[in-house]
Short mmCIF file of C-alpha atoms in Angstrom, two decimals:
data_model
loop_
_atom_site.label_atom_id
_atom_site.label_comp_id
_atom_site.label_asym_id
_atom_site.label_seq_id
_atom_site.Cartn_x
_atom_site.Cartn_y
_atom_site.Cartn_z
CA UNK A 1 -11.66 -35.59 13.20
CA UNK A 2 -9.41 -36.52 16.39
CA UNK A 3 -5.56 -38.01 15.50
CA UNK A 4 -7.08 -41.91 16.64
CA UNK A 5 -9.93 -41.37 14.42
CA UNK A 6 -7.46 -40.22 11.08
CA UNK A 7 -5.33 -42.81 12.00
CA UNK A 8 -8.29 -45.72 12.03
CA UNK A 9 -9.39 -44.39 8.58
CA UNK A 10 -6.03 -44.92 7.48
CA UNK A 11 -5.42 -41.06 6.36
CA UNK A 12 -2.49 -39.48 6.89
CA UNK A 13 -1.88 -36.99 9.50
CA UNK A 14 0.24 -34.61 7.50
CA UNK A 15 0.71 -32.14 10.09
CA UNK A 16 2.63 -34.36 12.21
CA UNK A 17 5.11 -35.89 9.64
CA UNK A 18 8.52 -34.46 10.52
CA UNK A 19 9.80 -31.38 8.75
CA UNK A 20 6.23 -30.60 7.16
CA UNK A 21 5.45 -27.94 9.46
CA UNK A 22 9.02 -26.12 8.98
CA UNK A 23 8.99 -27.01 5.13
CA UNK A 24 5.61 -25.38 5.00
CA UNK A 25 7.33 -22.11 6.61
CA UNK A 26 10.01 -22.01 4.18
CA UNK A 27 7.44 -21.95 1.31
CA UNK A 28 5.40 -18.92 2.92
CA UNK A 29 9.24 -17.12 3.70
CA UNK A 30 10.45 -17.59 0.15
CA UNK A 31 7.21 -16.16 -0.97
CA UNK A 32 7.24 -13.27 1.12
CA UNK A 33 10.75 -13.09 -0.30
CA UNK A 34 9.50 -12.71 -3.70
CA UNK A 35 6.98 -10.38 -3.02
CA UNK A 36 9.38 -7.97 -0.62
CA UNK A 37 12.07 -7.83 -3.85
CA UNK A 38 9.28 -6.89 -6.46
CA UNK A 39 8.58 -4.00 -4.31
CA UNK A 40 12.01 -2.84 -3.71
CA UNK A 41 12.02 -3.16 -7.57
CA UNK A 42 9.10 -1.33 -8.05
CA UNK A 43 10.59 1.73 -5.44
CA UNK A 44 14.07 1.93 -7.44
CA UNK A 45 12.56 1.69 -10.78
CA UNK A 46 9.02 3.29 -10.68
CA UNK A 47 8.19 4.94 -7.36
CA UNK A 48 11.59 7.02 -6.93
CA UNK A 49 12.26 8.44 -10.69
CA UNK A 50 8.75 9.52 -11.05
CA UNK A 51 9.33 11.39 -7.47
CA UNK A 52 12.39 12.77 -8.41
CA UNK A 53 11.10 13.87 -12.32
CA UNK A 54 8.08 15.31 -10.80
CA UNK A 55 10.18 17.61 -8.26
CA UNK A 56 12.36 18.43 -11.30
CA UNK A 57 8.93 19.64 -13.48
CA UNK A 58 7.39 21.76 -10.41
CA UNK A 59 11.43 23.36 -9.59
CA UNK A 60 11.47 24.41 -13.44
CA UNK A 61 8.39 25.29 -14.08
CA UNK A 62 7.40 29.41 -13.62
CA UNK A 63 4.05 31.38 -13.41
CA UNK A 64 1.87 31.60 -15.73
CA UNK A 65 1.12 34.13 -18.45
CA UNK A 66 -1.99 36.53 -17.42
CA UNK A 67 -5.30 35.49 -18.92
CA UNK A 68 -3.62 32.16 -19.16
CA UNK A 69 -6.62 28.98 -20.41
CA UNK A 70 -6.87 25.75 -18.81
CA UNK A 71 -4.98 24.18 -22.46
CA UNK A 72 -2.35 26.94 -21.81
CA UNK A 73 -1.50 26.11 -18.68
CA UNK A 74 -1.09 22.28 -19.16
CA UNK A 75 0.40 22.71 -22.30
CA UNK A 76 3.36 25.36 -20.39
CA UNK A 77 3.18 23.22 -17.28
CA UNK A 78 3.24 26.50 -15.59
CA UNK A 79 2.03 27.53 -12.08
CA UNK A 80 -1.14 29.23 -11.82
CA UNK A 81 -2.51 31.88 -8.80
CA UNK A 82 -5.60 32.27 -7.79
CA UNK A 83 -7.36 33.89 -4.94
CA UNK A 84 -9.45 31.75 -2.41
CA UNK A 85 -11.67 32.31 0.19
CA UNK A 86 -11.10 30.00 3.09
CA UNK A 87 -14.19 28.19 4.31
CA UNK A 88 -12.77 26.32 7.32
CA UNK A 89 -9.62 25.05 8.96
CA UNK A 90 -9.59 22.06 10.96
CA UNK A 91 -7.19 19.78 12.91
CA UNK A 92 -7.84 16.12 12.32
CA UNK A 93 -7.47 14.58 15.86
CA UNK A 94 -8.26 10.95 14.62
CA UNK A 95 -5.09 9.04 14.29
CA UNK A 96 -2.02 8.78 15.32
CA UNK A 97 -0.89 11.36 13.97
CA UNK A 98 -3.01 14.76 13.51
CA UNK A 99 -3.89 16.31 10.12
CA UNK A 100 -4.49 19.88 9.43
CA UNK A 101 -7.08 20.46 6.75
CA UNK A 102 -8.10 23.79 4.94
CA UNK A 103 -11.29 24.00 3.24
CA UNK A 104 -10.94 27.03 0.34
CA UNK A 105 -13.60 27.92 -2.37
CA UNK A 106 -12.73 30.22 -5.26
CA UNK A 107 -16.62 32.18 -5.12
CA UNK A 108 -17.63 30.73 -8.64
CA UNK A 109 -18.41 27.50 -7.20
CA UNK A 110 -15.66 25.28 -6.70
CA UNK A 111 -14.87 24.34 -3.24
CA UNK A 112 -11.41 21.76 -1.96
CA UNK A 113 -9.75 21.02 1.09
CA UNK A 114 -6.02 20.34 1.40
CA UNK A 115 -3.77 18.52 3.70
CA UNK A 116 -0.82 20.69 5.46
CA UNK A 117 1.93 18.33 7.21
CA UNK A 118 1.98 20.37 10.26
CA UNK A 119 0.09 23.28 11.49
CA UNK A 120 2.94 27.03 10.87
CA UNK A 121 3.87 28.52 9.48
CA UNK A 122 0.26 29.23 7.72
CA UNK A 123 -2.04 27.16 8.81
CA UNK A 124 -2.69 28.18 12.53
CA UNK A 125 -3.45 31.69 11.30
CA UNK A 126 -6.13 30.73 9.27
CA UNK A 127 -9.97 30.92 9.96
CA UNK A 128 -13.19 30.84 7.93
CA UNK A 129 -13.53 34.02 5.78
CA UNK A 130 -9.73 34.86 5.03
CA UNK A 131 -8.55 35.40 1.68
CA UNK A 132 -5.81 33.68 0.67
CA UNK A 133 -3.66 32.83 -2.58
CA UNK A 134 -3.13 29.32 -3.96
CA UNK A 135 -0.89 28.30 -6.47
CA UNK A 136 -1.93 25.44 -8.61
CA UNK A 137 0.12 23.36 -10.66
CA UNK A 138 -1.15 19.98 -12.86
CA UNK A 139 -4.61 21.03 -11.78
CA UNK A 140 -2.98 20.70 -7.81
CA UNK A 141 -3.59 23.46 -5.00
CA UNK A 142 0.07 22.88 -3.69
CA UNK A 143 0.63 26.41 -1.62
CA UNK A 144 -1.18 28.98 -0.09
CA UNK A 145 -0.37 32.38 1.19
CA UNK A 146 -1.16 34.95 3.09
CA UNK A 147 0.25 38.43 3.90
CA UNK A 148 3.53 37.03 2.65
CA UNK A 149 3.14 33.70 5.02
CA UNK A 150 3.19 30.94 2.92
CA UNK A 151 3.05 27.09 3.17
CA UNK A 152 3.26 24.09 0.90
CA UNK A 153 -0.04 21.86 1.17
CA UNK A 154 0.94 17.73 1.46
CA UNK A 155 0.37 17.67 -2.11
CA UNK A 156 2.99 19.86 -2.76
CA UNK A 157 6.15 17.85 -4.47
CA UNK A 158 9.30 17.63 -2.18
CA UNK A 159 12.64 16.40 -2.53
CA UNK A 160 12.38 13.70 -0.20
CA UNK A 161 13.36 10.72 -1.91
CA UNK A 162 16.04 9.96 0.82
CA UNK A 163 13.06 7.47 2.70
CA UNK A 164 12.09 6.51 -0.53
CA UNK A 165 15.44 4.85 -0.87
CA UNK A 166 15.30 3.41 2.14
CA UNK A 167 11.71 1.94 2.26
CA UNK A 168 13.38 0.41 -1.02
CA UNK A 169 16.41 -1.17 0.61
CA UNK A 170 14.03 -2.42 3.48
CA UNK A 171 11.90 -4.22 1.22
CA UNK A 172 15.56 -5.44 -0.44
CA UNK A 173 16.87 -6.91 2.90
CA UNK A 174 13.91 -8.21 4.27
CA UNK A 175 13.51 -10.00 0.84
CA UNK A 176 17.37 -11.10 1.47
CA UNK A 177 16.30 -12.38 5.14
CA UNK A 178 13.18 -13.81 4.50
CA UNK A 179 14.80 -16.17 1.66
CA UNK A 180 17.85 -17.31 3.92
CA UNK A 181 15.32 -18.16 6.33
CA UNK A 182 13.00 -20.01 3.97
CA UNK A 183 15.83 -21.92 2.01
CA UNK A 184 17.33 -22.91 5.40
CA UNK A 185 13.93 -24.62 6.38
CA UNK A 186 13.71 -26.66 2.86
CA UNK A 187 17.07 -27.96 2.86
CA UNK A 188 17.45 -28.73 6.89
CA UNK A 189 13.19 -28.65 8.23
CA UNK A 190 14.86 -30.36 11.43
CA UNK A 191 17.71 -28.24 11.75
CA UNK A 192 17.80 -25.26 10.71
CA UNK A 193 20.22 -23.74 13.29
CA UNK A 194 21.14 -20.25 13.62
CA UNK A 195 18.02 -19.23 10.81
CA UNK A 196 15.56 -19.18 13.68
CA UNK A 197 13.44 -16.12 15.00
CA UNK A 198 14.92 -16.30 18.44
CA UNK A 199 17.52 -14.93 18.65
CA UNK A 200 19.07 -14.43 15.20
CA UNK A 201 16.16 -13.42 13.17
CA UNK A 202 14.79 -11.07 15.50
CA UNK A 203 18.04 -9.51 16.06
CA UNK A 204 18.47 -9.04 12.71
CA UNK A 205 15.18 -7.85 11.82
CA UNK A 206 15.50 -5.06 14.45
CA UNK A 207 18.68 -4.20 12.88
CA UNK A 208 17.68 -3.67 9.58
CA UNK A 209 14.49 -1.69 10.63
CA UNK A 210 17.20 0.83 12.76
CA UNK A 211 19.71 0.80 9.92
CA UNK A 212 17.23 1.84 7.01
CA UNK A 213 15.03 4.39 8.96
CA UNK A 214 17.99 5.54 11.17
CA UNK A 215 19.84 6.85 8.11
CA UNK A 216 17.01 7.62 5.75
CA UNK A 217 15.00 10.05 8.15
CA UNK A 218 18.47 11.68 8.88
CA UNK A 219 19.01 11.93 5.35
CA UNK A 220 15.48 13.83 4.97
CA UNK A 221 16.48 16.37 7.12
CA UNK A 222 19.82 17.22 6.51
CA UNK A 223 19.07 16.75 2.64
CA UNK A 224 21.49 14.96 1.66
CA UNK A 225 21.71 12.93 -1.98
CA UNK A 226 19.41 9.63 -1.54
CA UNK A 227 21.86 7.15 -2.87
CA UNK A 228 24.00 7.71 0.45
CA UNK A 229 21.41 5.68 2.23
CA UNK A 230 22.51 2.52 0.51
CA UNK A 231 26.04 3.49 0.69
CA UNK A 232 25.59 4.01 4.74
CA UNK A 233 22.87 0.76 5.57
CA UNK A 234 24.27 -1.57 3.26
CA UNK A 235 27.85 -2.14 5.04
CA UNK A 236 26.36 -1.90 8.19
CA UNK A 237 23.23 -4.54 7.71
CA UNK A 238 26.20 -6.55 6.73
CA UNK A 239 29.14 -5.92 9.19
CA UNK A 240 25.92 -6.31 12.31
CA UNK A 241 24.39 -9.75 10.22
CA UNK A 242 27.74 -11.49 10.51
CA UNK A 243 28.51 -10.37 13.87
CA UNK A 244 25.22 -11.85 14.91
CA UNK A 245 25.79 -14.96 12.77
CA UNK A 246 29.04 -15.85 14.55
CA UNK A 247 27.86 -15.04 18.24
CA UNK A 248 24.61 -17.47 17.76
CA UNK A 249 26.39 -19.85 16.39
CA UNK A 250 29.02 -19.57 18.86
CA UNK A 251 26.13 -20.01 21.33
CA UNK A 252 24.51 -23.11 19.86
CA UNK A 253 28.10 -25.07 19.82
CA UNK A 254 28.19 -24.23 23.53
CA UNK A 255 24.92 -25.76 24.56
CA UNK A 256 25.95 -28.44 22.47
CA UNK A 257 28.99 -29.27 24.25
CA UNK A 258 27.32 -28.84 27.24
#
């Protein structure tokens, strides 16, 4: 039905009453706000202390007694060896990013394949018919050796909660962003000035996306503690979002005046 035709049925067009179109915006932001802030809930509260308890188990837990039973070795959380043949080992191609996969069977059976993250020190030595050793922990192949070269599978637990951290504080500030932005639209739908996409919002979405994965990849490598990523992107999201906030609205008072 055209515009003429609403209009001579006497409905209203409600996409063309002024501010419904920015109001309706706002609504959609603020709920992508909520939604963003649960999940940088859920990564503080759930996500990073069952990372960081799990590393803890596997980093105190030993080998297991010999002749050790399935009940034993759940009930010591201990780390069990086994001998594997390996059936095949294959680089994943598809992706954007390539995945090494090792395909092991114990001869009674039972045959797996696990993910490595890259392909050494272990994995490019491998082909079909080597024996190799695999340590299992919470029924999980997470390393495997050979001739004293050895190599974590992905499964493996690692202290890398550093980019958990900061896939938390992302989620935090784009929650932050997205509600500015979708307040700004409810109270002024007409003007809404500097909480636009171009240039403020985009600016200061590209900052935040630097700030958090800039320090938290960083903080993977050189292994330092995870709350320092907070410490580090939280001052600087900050110092960079008022920066930005003066300079557009410096702008828009120009072309005002003009």
């Amino acid at each position: 039905m055209t515009p003429r035709t609403r209009a001579t049925a006497g409905i209203e067009d409600r996409s063309r009453r002024p501010g419904g179109r920015p109001r309706l915006t706002g609504v959609l932001l603020l709920a992508l706000a909520v939604v963003s802030a649960v999940l940088c809930c859920l990564a503080f509260t759930v996500w990073l202390p069952h990372d960081r308890e799990r590393y803890q188990d596997y980093r105190a837990s030993g080998p297991c007694p010999a002749h050790v039973t399935v009940r034993e070795q759940r009930a010591t959380d201990c780390r069990f060896s086994w001998r594997y043949t390996v059936v095949k080992a294959v680089t994943d191609h598809g992706g954007k990013t390539d995945h090494y996969k090792v395909t092991v069977t114990d001869g009674d059976g039972w045959q797996g394949t696990v993910d490595f993250g890259d392909d050494g020190p272990l994995f490019s030595r491998l082909s079909a018919g080597d024996r190799v050793t695999g340590v299992v922990w919470r029924r999980t192949l997470v390393t495997l050796s050979k001739d004293g070269i050895r190599q974590d599978t992905s499964d493996a637990p690692r202290d890398e909660l550093q980019m958990t951290a900061a896939l938390g504080l992302l989620a935090a500030l784009l929650a932050a962003q997205a509600a500015a932005f979708g307040a700004a639209r409810l109270v002024s739908p007409r003007r809404h000035a500097p909480f636009t996409w171009d240039p403020y919002g985009r600016r200061l979405l590209i900052t935040i996306l630097v700030a958090c994965f800039g320090v938290g990849l960083p903080a993977v490598w050189l292994g330092i503690p995870w709350w320092t990523v907070p410490v580090v992107v939280l001052p600087v999201v900050a110092c960079v979002a008022v920066t930005l906030y003066r300079h557009t609205m410096a702008s828009h008072d120009a072309k005002r005046h003009q």
